[in-house]
Coordinates of C-alpha atoms and ligand atoms in Angstrom, one line a residue:
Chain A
X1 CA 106.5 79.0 87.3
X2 CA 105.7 82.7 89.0
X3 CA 107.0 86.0 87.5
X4 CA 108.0 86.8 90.7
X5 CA 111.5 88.5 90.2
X6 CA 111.8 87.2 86.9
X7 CA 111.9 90.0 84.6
X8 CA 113.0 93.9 85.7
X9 CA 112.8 97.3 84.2
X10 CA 116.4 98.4 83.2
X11 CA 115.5 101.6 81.1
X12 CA 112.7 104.5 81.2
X13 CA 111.7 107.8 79.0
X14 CA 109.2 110.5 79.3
X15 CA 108.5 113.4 77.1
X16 CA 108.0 116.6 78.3
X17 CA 104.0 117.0 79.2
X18 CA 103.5 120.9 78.9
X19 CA 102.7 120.3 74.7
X20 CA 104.4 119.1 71.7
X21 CA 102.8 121.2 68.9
X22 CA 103.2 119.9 65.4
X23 CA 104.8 116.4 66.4
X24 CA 102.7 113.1 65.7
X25 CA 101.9 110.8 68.4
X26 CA 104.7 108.5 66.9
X27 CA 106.9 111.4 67.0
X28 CA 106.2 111.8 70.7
X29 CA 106.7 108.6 71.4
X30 CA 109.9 108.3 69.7
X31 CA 111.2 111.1 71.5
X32 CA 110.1 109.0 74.9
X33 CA 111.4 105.5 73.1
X34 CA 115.2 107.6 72.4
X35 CA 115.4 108.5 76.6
X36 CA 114.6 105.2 77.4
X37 CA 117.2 103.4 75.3
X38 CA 119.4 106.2 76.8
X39 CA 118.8 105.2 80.6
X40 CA 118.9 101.3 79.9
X41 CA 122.5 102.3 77.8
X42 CA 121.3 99.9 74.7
X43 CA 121.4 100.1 71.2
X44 CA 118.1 100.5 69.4
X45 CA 118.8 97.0 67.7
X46 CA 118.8 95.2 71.2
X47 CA 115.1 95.5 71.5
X48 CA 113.5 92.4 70.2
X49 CA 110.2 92.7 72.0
X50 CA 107.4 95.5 71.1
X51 CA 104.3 96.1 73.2
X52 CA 102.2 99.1 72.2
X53 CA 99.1 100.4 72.0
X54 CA 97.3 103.7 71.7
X55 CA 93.6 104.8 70.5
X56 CA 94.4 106.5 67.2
X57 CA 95.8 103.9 65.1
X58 CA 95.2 99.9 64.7
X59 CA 99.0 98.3 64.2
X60 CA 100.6 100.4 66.2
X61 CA 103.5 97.5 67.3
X62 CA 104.3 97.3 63.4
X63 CA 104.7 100.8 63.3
X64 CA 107.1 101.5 66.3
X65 CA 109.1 98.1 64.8
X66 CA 109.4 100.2 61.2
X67 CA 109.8 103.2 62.6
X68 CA 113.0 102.1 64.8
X69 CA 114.3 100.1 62.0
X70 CA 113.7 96.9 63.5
X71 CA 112.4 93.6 63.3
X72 CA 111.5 91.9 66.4
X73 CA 110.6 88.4 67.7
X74 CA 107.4 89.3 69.8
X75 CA 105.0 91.7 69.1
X76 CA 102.0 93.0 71.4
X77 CA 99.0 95.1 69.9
X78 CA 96.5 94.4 73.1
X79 CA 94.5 97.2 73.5
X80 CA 92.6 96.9 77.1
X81 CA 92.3 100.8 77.2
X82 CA 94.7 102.8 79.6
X83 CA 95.4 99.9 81.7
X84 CA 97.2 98.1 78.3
X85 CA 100.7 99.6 79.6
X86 CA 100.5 97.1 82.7
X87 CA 98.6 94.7 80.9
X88 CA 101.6 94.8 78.8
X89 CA 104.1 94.8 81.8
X90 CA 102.5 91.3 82.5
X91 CA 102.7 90.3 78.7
X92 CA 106.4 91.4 78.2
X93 CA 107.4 89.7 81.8
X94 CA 105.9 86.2 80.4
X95 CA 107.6 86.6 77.0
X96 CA 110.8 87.5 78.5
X97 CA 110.4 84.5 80.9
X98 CA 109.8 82.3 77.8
X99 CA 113.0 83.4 75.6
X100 CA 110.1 84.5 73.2
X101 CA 112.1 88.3 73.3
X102 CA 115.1 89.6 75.1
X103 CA 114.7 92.9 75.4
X104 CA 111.4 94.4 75.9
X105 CA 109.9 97.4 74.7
X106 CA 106.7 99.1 75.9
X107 CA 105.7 102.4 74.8
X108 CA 103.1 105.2 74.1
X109 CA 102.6 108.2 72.7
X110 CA 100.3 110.9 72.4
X111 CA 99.5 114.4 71.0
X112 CA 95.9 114.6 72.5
X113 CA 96.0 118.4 73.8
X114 CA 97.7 119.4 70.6
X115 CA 97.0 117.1 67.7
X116 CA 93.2 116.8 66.1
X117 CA 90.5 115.8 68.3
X118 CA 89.9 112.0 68.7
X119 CA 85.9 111.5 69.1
X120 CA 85.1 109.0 71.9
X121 CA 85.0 105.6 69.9
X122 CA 81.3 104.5 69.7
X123 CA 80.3 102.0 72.5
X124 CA 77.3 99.8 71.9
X125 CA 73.6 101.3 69.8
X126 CA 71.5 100.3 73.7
X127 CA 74.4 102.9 75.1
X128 CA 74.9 105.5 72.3
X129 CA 71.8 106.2 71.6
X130 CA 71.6 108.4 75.0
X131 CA 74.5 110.1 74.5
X132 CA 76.0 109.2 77.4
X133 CA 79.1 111.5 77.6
X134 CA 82.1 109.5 77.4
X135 CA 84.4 108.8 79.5
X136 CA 82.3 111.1 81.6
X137 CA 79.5 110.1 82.5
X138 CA 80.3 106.4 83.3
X139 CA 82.2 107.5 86.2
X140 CA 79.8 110.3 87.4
X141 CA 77.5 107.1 87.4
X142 CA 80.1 105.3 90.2
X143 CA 80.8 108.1 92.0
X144 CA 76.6 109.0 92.6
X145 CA 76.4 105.5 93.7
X146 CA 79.8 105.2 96.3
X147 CA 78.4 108.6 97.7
X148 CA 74.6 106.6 97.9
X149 CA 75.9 103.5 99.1
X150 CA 78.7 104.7 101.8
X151 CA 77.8 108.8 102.2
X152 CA 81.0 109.5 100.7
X153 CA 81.0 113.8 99.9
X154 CA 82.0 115.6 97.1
X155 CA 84.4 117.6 99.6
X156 CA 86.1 113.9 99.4
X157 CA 86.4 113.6 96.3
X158 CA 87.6 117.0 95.9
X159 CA 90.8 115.7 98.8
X160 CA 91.7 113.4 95.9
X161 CA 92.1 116.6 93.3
X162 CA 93.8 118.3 96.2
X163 CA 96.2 115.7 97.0
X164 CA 97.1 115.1 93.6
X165 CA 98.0 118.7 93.1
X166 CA 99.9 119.0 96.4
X167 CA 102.2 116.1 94.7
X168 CA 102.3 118.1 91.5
X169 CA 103.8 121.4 93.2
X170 CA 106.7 119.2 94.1
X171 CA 106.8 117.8 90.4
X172 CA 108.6 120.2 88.1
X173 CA 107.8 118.2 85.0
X174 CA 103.6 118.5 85.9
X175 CA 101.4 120.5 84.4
X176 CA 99.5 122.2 87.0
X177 CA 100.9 123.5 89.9
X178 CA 99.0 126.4 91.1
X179 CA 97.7 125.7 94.6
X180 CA 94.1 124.3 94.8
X181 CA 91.6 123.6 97.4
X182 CA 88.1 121.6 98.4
X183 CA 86.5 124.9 97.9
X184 CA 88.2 125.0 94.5
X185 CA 87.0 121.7 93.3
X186 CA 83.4 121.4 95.0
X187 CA 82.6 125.1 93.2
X188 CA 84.2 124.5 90.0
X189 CA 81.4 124.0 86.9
X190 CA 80.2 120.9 86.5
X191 CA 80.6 118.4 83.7
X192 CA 78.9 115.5 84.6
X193 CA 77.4 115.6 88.4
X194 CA 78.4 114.8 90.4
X195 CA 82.1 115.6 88.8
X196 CA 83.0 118.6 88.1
X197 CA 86.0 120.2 86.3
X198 CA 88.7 119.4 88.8
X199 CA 87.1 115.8 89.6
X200 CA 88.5 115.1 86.0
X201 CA 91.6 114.4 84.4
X202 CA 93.8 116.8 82.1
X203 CA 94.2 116.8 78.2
X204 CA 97.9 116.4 77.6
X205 CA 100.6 115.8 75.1
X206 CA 102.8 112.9 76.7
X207 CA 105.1 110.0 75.7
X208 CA 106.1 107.6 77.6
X209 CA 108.1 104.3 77.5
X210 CA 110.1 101.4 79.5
X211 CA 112.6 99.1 78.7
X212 CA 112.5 95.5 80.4
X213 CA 115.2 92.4 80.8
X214 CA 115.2 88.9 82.6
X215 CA 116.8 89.2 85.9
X216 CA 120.2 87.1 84.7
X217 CA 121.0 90.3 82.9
X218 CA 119.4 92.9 85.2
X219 CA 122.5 94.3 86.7
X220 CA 124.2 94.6 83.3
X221 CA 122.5 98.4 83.1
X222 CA 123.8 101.8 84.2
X223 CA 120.6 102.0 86.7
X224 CA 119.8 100.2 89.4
X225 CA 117.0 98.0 88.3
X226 CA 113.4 97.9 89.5
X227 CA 112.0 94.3 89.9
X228 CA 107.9 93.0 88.9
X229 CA 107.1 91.0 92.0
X230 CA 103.5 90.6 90.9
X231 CA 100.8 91.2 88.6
X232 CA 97.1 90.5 88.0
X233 CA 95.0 91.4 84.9
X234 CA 91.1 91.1 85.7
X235 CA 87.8 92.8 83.6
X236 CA 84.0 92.5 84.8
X237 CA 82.4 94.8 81.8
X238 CA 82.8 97.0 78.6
X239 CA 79.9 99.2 78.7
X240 CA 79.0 100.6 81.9
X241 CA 75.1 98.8 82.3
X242 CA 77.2 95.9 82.2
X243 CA 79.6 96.4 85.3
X244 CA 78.1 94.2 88.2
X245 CA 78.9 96.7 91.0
X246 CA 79.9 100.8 90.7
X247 CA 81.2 100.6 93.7
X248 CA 83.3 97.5 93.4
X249 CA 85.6 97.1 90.4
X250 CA 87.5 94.1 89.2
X251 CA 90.9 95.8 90.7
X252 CA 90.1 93.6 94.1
X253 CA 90.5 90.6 92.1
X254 CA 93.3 91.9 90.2
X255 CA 95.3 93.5 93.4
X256 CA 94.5 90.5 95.4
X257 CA 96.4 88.3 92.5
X258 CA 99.4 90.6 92.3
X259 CA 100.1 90.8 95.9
X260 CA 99.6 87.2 95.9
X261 CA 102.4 86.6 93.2
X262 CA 104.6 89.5 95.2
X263 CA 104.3 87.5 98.6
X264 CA 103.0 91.1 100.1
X265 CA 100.1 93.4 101.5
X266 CA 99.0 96.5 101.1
X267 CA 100.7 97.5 104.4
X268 CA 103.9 96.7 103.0
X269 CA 104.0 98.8 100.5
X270 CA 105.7 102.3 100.3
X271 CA 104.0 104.4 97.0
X272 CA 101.3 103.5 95.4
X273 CA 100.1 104.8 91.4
X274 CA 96.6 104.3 90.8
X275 CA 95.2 105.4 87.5
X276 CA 93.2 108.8 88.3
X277 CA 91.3 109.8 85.1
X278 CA 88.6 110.6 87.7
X279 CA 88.6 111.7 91.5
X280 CA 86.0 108.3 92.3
X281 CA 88.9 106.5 90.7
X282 CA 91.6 106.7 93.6
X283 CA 88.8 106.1 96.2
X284 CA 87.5 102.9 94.5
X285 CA 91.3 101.4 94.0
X286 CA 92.3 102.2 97.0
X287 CA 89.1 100.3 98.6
X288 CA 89.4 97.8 96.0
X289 CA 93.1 97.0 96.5
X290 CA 92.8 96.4 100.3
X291 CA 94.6 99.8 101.6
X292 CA 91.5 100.5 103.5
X293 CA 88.0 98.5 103.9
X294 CA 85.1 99.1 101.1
X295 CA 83.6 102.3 101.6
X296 CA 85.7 103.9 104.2
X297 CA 88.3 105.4 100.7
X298 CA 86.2 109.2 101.4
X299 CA 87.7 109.1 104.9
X300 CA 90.8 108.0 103.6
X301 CA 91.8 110.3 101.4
X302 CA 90.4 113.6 103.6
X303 CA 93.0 115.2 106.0
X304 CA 95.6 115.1 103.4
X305 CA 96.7 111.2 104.2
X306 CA 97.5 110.1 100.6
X307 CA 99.1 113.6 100.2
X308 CA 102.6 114.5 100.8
X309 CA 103.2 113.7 105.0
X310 CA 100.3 111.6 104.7
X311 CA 100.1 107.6 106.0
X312 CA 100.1 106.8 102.5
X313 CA 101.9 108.6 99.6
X314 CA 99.7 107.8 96.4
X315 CA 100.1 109.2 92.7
X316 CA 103.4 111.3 93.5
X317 CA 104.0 112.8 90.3
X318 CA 100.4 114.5 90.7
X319 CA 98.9 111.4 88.7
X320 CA 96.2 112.0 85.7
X321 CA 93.9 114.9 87.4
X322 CA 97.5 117.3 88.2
X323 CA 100.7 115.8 86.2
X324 CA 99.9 114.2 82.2
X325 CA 96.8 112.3 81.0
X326 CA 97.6 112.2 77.4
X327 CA 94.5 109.9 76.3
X328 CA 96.3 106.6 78.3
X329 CA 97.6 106.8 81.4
X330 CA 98.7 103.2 82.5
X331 CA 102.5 103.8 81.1
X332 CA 102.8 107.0 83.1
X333 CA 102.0 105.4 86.6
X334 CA 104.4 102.7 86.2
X335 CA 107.1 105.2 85.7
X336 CA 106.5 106.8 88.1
X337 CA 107.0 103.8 90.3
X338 CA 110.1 103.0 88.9
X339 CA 111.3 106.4 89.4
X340 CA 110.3 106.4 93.2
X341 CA 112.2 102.9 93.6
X342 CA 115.3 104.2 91.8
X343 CA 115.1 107.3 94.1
X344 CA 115.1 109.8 91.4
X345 CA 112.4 111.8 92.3
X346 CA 113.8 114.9 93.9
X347 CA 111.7 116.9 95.8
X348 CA 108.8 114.4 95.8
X349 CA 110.4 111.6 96.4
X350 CA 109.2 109.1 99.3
X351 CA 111.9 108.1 101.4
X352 CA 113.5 104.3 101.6
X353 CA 110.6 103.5 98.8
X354 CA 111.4 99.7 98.5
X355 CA 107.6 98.4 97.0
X356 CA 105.3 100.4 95.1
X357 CA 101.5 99.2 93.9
X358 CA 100.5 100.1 90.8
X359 CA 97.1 99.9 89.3
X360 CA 96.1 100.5 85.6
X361 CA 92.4 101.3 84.4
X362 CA 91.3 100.6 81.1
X363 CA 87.8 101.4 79.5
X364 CA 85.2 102.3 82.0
X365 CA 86.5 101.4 85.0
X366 CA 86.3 97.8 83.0
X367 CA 89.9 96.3 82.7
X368 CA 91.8 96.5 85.9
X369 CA 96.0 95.7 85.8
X370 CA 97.4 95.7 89.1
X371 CA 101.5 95.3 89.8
X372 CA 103.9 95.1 92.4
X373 CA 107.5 96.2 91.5
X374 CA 110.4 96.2 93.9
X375 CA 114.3 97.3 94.3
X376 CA 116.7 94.2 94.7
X377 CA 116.9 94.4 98.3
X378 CA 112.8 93.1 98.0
X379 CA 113.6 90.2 95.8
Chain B
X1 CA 88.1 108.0 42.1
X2 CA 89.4 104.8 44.2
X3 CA 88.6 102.1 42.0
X4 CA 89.0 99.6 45.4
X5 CA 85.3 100.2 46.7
X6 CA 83.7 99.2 43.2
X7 CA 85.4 96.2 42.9
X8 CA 85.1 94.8 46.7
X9 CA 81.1 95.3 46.7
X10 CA 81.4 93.6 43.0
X11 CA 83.2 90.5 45.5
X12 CA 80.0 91.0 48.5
X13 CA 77.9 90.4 45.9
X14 CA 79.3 87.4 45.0
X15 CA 79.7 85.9 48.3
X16 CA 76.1 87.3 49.3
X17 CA 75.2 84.9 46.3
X18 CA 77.4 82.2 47.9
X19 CA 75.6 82.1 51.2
X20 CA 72.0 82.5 49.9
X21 CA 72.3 79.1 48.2
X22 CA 74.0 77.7 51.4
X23 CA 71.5 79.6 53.5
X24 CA 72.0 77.7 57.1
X25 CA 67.7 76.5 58.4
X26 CA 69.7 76.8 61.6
X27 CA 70.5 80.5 61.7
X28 CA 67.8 82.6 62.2
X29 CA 68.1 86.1 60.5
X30 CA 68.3 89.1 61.3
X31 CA 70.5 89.1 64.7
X32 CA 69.5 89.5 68.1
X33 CA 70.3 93.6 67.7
X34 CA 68.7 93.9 64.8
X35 CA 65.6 92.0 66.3
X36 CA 65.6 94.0 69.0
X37 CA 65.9 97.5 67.4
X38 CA 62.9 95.8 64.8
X39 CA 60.8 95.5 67.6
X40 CA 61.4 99.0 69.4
X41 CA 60.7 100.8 65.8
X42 CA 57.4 99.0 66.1
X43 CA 57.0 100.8 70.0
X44 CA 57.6 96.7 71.4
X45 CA 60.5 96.7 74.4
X46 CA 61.2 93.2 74.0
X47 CA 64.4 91.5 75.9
X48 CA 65.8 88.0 75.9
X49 CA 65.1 85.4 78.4
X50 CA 67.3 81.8 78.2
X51 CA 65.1 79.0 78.0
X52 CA 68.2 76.7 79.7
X53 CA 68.6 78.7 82.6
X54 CA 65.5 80.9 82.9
X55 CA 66.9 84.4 83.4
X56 CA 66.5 87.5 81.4
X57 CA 69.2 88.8 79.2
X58 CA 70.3 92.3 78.1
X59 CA 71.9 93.6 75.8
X60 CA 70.3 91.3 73.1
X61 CA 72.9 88.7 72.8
X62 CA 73.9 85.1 70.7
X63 CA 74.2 83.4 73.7
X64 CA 73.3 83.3 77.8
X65 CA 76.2 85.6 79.4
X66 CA 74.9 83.7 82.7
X67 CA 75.4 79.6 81.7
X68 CA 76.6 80.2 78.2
X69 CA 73.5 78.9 76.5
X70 CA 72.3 79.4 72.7
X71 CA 68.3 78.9 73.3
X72 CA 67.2 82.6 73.9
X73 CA 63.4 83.7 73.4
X74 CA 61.6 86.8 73.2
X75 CA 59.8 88.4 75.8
X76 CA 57.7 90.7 77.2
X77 CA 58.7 92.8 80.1
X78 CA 56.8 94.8 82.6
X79 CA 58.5 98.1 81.8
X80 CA 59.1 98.4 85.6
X81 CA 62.3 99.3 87.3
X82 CA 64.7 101.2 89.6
X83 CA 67.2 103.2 89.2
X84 CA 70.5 102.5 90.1
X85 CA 72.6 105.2 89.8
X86 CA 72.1 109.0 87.8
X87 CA 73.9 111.4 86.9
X88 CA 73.3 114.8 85.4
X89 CA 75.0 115.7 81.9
X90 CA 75.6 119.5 81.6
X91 CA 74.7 121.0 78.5
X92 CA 74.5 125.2 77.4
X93 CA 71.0 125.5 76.7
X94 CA 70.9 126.4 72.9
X95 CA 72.4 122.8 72.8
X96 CA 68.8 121.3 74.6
X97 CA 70.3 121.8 77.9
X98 CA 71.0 119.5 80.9
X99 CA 69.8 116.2 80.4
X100 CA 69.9 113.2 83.0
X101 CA 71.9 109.6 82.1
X102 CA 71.0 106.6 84.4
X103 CA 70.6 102.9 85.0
X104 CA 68.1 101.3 85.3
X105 CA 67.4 97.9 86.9
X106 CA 64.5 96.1 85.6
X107 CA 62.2 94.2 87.4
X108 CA 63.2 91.1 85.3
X109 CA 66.9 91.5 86.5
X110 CA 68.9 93.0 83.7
X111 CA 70.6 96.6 84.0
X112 CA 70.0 99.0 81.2
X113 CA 71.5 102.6 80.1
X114 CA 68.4 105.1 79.8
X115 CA 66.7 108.5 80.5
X116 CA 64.5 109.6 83.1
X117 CA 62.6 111.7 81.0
X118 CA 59.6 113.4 82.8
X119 CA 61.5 115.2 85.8
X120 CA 64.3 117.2 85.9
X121 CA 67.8 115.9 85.4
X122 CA 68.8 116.5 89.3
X123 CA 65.6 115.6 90.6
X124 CA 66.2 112.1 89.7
X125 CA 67.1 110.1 92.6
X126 CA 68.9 106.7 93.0
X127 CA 65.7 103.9 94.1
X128 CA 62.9 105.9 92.6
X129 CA 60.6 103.7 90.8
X130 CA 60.1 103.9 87.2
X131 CA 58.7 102.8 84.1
X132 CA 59.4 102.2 80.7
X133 CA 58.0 103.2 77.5
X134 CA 59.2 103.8 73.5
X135 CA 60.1 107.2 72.4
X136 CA 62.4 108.7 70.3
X137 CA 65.6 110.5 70.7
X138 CA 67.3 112.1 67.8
X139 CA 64.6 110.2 65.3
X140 CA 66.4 106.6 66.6
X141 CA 63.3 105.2 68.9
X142 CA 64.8 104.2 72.3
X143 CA 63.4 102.9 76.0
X144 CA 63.0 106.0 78.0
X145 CA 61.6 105.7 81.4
X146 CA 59.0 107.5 83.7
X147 CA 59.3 108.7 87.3
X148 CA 55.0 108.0 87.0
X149 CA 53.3 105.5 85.4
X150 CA 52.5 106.7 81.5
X151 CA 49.4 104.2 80.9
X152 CA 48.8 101.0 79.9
X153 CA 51.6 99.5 77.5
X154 CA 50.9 97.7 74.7
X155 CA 54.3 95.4 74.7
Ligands
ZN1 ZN1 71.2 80.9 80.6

């Protein structure tokens, strides 16, 4: 059978991003789980089905389950980085499918601009032993080699930073919303080169969390439900010496199997939410997913066309580099999807948004989740 | 004082016991890793090569990541390669400064993390030709490579 239209999200919560001092992750993430349950109208008891993951702790799905007071019939641990959210989109649809759960929970928290520092984890001893500096440097590495291959600038990767902001000035809930330009980004230190400062994503505090239901019982919620058309999970590497091409990542495969499943192309879609821990990122998803041809993403991010009045609106709350990156991303983007679809989004929102493309990143570029969601009228 | 790691290394000990008498002719020991970082202590860059399908193999590795084979030798490589992509990691000064991160492909076919080590961190350029020889970084011996060939190499 396909998950087509199966399985829809009824219910979503976000914290605040702006800091949470003194609250745990699992405090943050409680506060995200409680405004979810709240927009899906359930009790905490309905949720059967736990999918979690996050970078400071090993059993995390055991600890939300104990922590709500609740014992569940499918459990979900994967961690594939800050893609695991849509990894666990795919997951939770399939289980949901099955009968194996009825109500679906996926969730994350985080207190990484507030809480103690987390140390990179360690990678592999023929990789550490440089000191490469991680998560940096693995995408400085892909960007050097997209601008080598295909010419692309740093003044275009700079138009993602300046896109992403643009959407973030019409975002009261993101973080930074001063105005910023190329000139801005290409002159701002450097970390890694060729990224520097604004080529990379924030520190935040964030939770984040979505509740999901098989599409007999979709219509039984206060919102207007948001259906997952499609979804494809792909990886090529861990480490970074081990990805077969910098400028190619296993998102074409993954995009090309989630608009499959949807029974749509790129040009059909509305808003898309890629996962922008690094400018390169949006270029090489957008390439990679088929909304422009391999090596042409510097020309089509430049003249503001993925920002607001552009051909293309992409990462509309301001994504990773302007809105929240708290250590995980993958939860936030999907959201922010579901939020377009529903119409809630205010100021920012894209008009008549009926399909939005999501896709997730995890590790080093490594683990690529892509998924289509769409309102009713798409089913 | 936990009492827990006392008693759990009293229960390796036992099982380290265990597996001696039951030592397995067809393992070989130490790993492929520890081979590996054996050899570079002793100044030898040594990789993998899969006797089933005949190409090279890196990170050192159980089995063949191309057909999935367990027969992997030893061997020499010629130290030569290109690199593939670089990038410059910024550093304040009374840290050691700048230093450059790239990859390396080797002339046998495998891609590696390393240094280019004898020019500056921004003057090292995607194709330039290198080679590769054993040195040390923070007392661990590693492969670093040369923008200009350092010599005859012993490996
Ligand atoms: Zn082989």
């Amino acid at each position: 059978m396909s998950l087509r239209g199966e399985t829809a999200v009824v219910g979503v919560g976000l914290t605040e991003f702006n800091g949470m001092p003194g609250h745990t992750h699992m405090e943050i993430m409680a506060t995200a789980i409680d405004r979810a349950i709240a927009d899906a109208g359930i009790k905490k008891d309905e949720i059967d089905g736990i999918f979690s993951a996050n970078f400071v702790e090993m059993l995390t799905p055991l600890t939300v389950a104990e922590y709500l007071g609740i014992n569940p019939t499918y459990m979900d641990g994967t961690n594939t980085g800050g893609s695991v959210f849509v990894n666990s989109m795919q997951s939770a649809a399939a289980a949901l499918s099955l009968g194996l759960c009825n109500v679906a929970l996926i969730c994350y928290g985080s207190n990484s601009a507030t809480g103690p520092f987390t140390h990179p984890p360690a990678m592999h001893t023929v990789e550490d032993v440089y000191r490469p500096r991680n998560p940096i440097t693995p995408y400085a590495l892909a960007a050097n080699r997209h601008m080598h291959e295909f010419g692309t600038t740093k003044e275009q990767l700079a138009e993602v930073a300046v896109s992403a902001r643009a959407w973030a000035q019409l975002n009261p809930a993101a973080t930074m919303r001063d105005p910023l330009t190329v000139e801005d980004v290409v002159n701002a230190r450097m970390i890694v080169d060729p990224l520097g400062k604004f080529d990379c994503c924030l520190i935040s505090d964030g939770g984040a969390a979505m509740i999901m239901v098989r599409k007999d019982r979709a219509r039984d919620f206060p919102k207007q439900p948001v259906y997952m058309l499609g979804v494809g999970s792909r990886t090529d590497h861990n480490l970074i010496s081990c990805m077969p091409d910098l400028t190619t990542t296993a998102a074409k495969e993954a995009a090309a199997a989630a608009f499959a499943m949807a029974g749509v192309t790129p040009a059909d879609i509305d808003v898309v939410e890629l996962y922008d821990a690094f400018t390169i990122n949006t270029i090489l998803f957008l390439e990679d997913m088929g909304f422009c041809k391999k090596g042409e993403g510097g020309a089509f991010v430049s003249n503001g066309n993925i920002a607001p009045g552009g051909s293309l609106p992409v990462n509309t709350n301001g994504g990773g580099l302007s809105c929240v990156h708290p250590g995980m991303y993958g939860m936030f983007l999907m959201i922010e999807a579901v939020q377009q679809l529903r119409g809630e989004c205010g100021e920012r929102q894209v008009d008549n948004a009926k399909l939005a493309a999501c896709n997730g990143s995890g590790g080093f570029l490594a683990s690529q989740v892509s998924a289509i969601f769409g309102t009713g009228e798409t089913l | 004082m936990l009492e827990l790691p006392a008693y759990t290394e009293h229960l390796k000990e036992g099982i380290l016991a265990e597996h001696q008498k039951n030592n397995n002719e067809s393992i070989e020991n130490p790993g492929p890793l520890q081979t590996y970082e054996e050899n570079l202590s002793r100044g030898e860059f040594r990789i993998q090569q899969c006797k089933d399908c005949g190409q090279h193999v890196f990170y050192p590795r159980l089995l063949c990541h191309h057909c999935g084979s367990n027969l992997l030798k030893w061997v020499a490589v010629s130290g030569r390669g290109t690199v593939y992509s670089t990038a410059v990691v910024r550093q304040r000064p009374e840290k050691g400064g700048d230093y450059n991160i790239s990859l390396i492909d080797l002339e046998e076919g495998p891609r590696l993390m390393s240094r280019v080590v004898d020019v500056d961190p921004d003057e090292v350029t995607i194709g330039m030709a290198v080679s590769a020889h054993v040195g040390m970084i923070d007392d661990k011996p590693a492969v670093l490579f040369y923008n200009k060939e350092q010599g005859d190499k012993e490996w």
